[in-house]
mmCIF file of C-alpha atoms in Angstrom:
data_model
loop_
_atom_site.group_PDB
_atom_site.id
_atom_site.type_symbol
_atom_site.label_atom_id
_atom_site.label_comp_id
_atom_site.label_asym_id
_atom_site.label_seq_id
_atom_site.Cartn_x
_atom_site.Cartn_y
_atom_site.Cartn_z
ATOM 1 C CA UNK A 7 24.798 -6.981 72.472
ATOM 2 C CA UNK A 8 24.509 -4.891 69.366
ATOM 3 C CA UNK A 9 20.856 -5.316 68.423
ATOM 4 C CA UNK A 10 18.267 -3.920 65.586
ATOM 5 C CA UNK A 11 14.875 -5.073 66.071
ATOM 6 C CA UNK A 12 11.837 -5.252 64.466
ATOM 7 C CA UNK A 13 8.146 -5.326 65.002
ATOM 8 C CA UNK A 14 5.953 -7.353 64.083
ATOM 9 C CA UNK A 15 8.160 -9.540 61.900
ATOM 10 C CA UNK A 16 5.188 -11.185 59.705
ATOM 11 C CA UNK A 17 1.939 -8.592 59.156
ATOM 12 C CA UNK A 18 -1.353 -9.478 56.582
ATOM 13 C CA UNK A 19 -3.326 -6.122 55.654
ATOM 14 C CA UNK A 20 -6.151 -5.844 53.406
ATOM 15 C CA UNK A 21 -5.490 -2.863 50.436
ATOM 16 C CA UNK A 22 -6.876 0.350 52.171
ATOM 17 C CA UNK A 23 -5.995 -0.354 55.734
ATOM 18 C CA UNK A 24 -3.016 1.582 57.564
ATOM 19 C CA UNK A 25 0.643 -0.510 58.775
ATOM 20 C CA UNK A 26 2.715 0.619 61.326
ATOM 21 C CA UNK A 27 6.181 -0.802 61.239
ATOM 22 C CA UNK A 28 8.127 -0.010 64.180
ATOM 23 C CA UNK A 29 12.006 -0.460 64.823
ATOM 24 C CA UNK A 30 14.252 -0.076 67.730
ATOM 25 C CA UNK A 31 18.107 0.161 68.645
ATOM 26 C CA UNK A 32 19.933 0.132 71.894
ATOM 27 C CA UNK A 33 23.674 1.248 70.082
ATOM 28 C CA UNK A 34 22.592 4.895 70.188
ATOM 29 C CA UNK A 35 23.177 5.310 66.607
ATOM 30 C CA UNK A 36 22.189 8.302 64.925
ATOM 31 C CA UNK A 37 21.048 7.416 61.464
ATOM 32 C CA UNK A 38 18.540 4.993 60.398
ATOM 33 C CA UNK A 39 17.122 3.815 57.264
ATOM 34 C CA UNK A 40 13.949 1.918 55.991
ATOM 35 C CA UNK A 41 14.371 -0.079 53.210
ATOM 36 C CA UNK A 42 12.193 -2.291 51.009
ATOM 37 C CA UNK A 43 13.530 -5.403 49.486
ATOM 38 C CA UNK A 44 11.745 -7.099 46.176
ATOM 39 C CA UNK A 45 12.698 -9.845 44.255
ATOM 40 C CA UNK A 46 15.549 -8.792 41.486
ATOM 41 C CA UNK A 47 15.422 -5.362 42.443
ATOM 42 C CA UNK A 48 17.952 -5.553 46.001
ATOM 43 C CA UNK A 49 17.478 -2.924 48.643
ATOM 44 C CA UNK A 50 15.857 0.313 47.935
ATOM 45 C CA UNK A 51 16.071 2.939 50.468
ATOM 46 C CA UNK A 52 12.147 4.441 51.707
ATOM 47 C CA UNK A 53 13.471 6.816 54.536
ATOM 48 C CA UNK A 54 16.777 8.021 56.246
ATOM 49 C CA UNK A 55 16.778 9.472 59.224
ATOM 50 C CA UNK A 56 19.650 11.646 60.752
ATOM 51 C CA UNK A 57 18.532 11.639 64.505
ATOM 52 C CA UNK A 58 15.148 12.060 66.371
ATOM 53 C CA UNK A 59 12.418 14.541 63.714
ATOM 54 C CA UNK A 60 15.070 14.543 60.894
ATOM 55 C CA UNK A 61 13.680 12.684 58.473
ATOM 56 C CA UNK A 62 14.858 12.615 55.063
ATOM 57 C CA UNK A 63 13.422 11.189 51.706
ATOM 58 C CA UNK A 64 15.182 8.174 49.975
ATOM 59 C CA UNK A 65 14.627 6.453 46.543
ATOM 60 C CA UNK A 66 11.126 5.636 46.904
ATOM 61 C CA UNK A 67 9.359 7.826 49.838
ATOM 62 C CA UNK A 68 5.938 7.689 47.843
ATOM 63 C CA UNK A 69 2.923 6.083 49.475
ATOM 64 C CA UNK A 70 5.483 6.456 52.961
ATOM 65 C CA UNK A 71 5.754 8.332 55.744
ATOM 66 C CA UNK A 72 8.075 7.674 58.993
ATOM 67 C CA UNK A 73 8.491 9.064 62.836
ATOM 68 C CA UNK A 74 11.196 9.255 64.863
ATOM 69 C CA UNK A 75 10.469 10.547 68.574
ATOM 70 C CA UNK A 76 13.162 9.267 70.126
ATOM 71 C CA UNK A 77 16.934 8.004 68.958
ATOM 72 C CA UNK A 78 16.425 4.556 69.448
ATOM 73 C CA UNK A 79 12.921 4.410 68.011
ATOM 74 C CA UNK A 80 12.194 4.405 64.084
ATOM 75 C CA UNK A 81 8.732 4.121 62.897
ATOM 76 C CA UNK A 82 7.632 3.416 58.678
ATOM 77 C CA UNK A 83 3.825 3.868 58.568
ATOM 78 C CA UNK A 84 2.194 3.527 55.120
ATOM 79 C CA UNK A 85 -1.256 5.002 55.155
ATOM 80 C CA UNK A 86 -4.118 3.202 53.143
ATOM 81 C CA UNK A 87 -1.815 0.141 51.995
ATOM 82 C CA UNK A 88 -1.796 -1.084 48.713
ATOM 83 C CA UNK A 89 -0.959 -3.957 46.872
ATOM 84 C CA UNK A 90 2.059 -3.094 45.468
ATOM 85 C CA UNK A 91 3.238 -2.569 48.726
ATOM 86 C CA UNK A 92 3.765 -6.010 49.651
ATOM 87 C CA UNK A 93 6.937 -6.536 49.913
ATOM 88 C CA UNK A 94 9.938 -7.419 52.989
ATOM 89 C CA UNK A 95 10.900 -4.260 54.756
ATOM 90 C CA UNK A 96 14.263 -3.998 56.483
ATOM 91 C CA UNK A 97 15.300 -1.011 58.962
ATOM 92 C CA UNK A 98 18.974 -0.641 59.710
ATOM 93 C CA UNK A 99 20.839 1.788 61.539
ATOM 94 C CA UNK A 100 24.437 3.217 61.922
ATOM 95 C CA UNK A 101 26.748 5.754 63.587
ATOM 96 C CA UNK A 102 26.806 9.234 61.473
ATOM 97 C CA UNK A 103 30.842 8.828 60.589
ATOM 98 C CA UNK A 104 31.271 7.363 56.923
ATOM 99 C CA UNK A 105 33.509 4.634 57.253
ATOM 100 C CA UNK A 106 30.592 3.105 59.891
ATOM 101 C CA UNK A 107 28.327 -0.181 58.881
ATOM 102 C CA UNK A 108 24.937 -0.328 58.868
ATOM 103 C CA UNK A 109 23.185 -3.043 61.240
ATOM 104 C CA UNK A 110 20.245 -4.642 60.062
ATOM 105 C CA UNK A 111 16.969 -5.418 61.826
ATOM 106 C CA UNK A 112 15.840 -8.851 60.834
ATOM 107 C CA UNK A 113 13.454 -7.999 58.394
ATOM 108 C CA UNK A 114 9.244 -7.499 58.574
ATOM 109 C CA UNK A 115 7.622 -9.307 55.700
ATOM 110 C CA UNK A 116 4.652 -7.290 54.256
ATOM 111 C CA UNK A 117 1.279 -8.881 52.294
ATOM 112 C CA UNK A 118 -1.141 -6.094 51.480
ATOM 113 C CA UNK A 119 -4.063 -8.229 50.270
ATOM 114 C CA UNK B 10 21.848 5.771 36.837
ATOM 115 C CA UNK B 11 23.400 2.594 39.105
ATOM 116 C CA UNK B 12 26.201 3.714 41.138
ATOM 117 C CA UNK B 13 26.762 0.317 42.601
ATOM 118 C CA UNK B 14 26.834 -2.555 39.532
ATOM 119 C CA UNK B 15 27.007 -6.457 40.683
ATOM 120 C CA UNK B 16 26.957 -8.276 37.103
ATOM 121 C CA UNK B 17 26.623 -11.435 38.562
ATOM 122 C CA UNK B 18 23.299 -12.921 39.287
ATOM 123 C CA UNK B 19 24.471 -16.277 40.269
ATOM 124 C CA UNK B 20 27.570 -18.517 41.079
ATOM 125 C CA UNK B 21 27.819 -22.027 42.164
ATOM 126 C CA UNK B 22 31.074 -22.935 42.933
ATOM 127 C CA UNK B 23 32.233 -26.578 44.768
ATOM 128 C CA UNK B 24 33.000 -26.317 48.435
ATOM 129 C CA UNK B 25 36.323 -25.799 49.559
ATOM 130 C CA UNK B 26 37.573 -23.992 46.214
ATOM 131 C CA UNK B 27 37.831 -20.072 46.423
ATOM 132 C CA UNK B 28 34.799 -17.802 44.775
ATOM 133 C CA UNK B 29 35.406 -13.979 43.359
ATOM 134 C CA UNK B 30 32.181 -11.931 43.126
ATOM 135 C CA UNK B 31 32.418 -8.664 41.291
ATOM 136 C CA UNK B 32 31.476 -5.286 42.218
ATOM 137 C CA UNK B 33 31.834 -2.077 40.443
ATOM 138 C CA UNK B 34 30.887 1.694 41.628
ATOM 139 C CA UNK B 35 30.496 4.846 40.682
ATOM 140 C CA UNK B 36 31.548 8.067 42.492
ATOM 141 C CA UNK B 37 32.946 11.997 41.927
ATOM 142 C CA UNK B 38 33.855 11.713 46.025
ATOM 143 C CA UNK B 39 37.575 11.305 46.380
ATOM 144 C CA UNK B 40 36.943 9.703 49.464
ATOM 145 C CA UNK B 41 34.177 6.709 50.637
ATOM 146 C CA UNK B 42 34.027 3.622 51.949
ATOM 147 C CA UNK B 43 32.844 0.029 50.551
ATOM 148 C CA UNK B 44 30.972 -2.621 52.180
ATOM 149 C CA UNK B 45 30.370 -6.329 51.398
ATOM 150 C CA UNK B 46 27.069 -7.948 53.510
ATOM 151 C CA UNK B 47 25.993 -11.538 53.278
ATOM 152 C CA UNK B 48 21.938 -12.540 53.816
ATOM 153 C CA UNK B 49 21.156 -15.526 54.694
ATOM 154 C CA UNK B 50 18.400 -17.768 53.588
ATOM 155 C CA UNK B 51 16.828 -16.619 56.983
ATOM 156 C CA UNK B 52 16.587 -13.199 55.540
ATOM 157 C CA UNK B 53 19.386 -11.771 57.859
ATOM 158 C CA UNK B 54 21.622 -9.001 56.697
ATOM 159 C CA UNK B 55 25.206 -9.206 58.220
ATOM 160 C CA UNK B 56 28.251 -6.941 57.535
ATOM 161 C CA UNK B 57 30.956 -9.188 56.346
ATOM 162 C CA UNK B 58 33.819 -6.794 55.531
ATOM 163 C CA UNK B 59 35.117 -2.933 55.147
ATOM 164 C CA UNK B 60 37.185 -1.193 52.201
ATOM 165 C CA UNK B 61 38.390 2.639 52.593
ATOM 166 C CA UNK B 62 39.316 4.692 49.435
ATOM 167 C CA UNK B 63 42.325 5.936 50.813
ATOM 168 C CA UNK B 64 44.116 2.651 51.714
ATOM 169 C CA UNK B 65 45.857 0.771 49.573
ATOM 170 C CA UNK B 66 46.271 -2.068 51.201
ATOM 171 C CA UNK B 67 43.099 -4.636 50.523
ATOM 172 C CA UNK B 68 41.205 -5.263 53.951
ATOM 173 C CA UNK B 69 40.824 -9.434 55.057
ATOM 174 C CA UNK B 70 38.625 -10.477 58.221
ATOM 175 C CA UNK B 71 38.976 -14.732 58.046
ATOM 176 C CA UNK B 72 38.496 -15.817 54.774
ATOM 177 C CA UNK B 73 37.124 -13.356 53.261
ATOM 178 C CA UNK B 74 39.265 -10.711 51.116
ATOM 179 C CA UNK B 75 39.006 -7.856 49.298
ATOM 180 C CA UNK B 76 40.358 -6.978 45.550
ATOM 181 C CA UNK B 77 40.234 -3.415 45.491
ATOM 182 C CA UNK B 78 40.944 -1.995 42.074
ATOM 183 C CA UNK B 79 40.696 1.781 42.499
ATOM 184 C CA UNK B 80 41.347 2.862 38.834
ATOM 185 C CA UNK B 81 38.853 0.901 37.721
ATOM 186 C CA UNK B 82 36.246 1.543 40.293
ATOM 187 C CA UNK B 83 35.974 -2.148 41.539
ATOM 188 C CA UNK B 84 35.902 -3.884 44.899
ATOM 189 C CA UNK B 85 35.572 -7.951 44.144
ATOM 190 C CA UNK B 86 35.024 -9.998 47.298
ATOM 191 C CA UNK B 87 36.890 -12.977 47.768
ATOM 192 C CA UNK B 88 35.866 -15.888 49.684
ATOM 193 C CA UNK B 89 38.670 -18.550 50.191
ATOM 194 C CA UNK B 90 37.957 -22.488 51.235
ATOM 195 C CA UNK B 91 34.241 -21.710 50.845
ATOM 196 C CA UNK B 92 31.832 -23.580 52.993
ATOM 197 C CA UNK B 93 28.122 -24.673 52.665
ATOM 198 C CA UNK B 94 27.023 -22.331 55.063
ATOM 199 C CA UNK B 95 28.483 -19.623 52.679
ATOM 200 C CA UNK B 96 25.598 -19.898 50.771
ATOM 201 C CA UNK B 97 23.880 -16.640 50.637
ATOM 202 C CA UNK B 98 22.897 -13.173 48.249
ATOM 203 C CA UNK B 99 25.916 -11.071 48.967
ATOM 204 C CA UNK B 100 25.644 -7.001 48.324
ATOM 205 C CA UNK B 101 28.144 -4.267 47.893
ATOM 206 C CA UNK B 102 27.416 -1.283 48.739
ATOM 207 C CA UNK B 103 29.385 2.753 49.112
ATOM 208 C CA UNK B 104 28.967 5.006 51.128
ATOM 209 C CA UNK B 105 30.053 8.437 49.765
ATOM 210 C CA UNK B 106 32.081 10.797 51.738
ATOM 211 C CA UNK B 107 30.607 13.964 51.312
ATOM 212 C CA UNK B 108 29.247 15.578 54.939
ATOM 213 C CA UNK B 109 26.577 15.167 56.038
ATOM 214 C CA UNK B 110 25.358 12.452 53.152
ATOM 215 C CA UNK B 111 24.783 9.410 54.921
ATOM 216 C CA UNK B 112 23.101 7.447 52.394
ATOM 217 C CA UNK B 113 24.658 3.724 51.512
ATOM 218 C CA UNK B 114 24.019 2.466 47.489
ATOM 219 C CA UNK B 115 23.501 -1.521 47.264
ATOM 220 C CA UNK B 116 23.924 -3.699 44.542
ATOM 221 C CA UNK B 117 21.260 -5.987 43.338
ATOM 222 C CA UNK B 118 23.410 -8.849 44.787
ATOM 223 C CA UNK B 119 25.018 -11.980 43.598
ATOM 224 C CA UNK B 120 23.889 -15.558 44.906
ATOM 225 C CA UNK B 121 26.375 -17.775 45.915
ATOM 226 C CA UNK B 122 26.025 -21.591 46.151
ATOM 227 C CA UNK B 123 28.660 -23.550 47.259
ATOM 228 C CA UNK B 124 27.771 -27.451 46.316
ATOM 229 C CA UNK B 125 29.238 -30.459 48.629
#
């Protein structure tokens, strides 16, 4: 079964402490993405990554870092969290070709107090 | 500048009757590939449907279609005998494609409501 997952799925963080969001996939896909989704504004793309310590900046990297070790693993970590970083955060992942989808992980939801 | 445009915010549209949402893109590539997802009020993103540049033909999984209008750049999703549980935010997105450039543009999404 094709999964993305997710973890943890609901996180409260006061402003100044770090967050480690961590994803996994067991379909061996090459590329995945962190994305942030806000109200009005759809999804905006944080990180790609093109396999394991190729990491690539998307739309909105600032205030963002990521870490991929391994293939199936995809980490976001945002150091010294601030408000304005409250918000849901979806990773997804896909095979490299161009006509392939993108599966999504279920979604972490984010309050930086 | 938006390369993927969804004009519609909203629809509400009676259940059973057939809903059009609109979707317009921009792109130099003269060949990529156009996506439709659905999320659900549970927050879950699902791929609903595939369009590639290069075919002509429009691409249909169940009831949903595709109205692919290359020379004007748009890719309208069609959803026929709509059902409650199609409520949801649907996105388009493209993905370009160039080598090597993996990255998907979304839409802002449309919000579908079908009414009993």
């Amino acid at each position: 079964d094709m999964k993305v997952t997710q973890m943890p799925r609901y996180l409260i963080k006061r402003m100044g402490e770090n967050v480690l969001l961590e994803c996994g996939q067991d379909m061996s896909h090459e590329t995945m993405y962190w994305y942030r989704q806000d109200p009005g504004l759809g999804l905006q793309l944080i990180y790609i990554s093109y396999d394991v310590d190729s990491n690539s900046e998307g739309d909105i990297p600032k205030g963002y870092r990521v870490s991929r070790k391994k293939r199936e693993h995809f980490s976001l970590i945002l150091d010294s969290a601030k408000t304005n970083q409250t918000s849901v955060y979806f990773c997804a992942s896909s095979l490299r070709g161009n006509q392939d989808t993108q599966y999504f992980g279920p979604g972490t939801r984010l309050l930086v107090l | 500048a938006q390369k993927v445009t969804q004009t519609q915010t909203s629809i509400s549209v009676m259940e059973k009757t057939t809903v059009t949402m609109d979707c317009v893109y921009e792109t130099q590539d003269s060949s990529y590939f156009l996506f439709w997802y659905k999320q659900t009020a549970s927050g879950e993103i699902v791929f609903l449907i595939r369009q590639d540049s290069y075919k002509k033909e429009n691409a249909t999984v169940g009831h949903y279609s595709l109205n692919f209008q290359k020379p004007k750049s748009s890719i309208g999703l069609i959803i026929t005998a709509t059902q409650i549980e199609d409520s949801a935010v649907y996105f388009c997105a493209m993905r370009e494609g160039a080598t090597g450039y993996q990255n998907f543009y979304f839409g802002k999404g449309t919000s579908l409501t079908v009414i009993p």
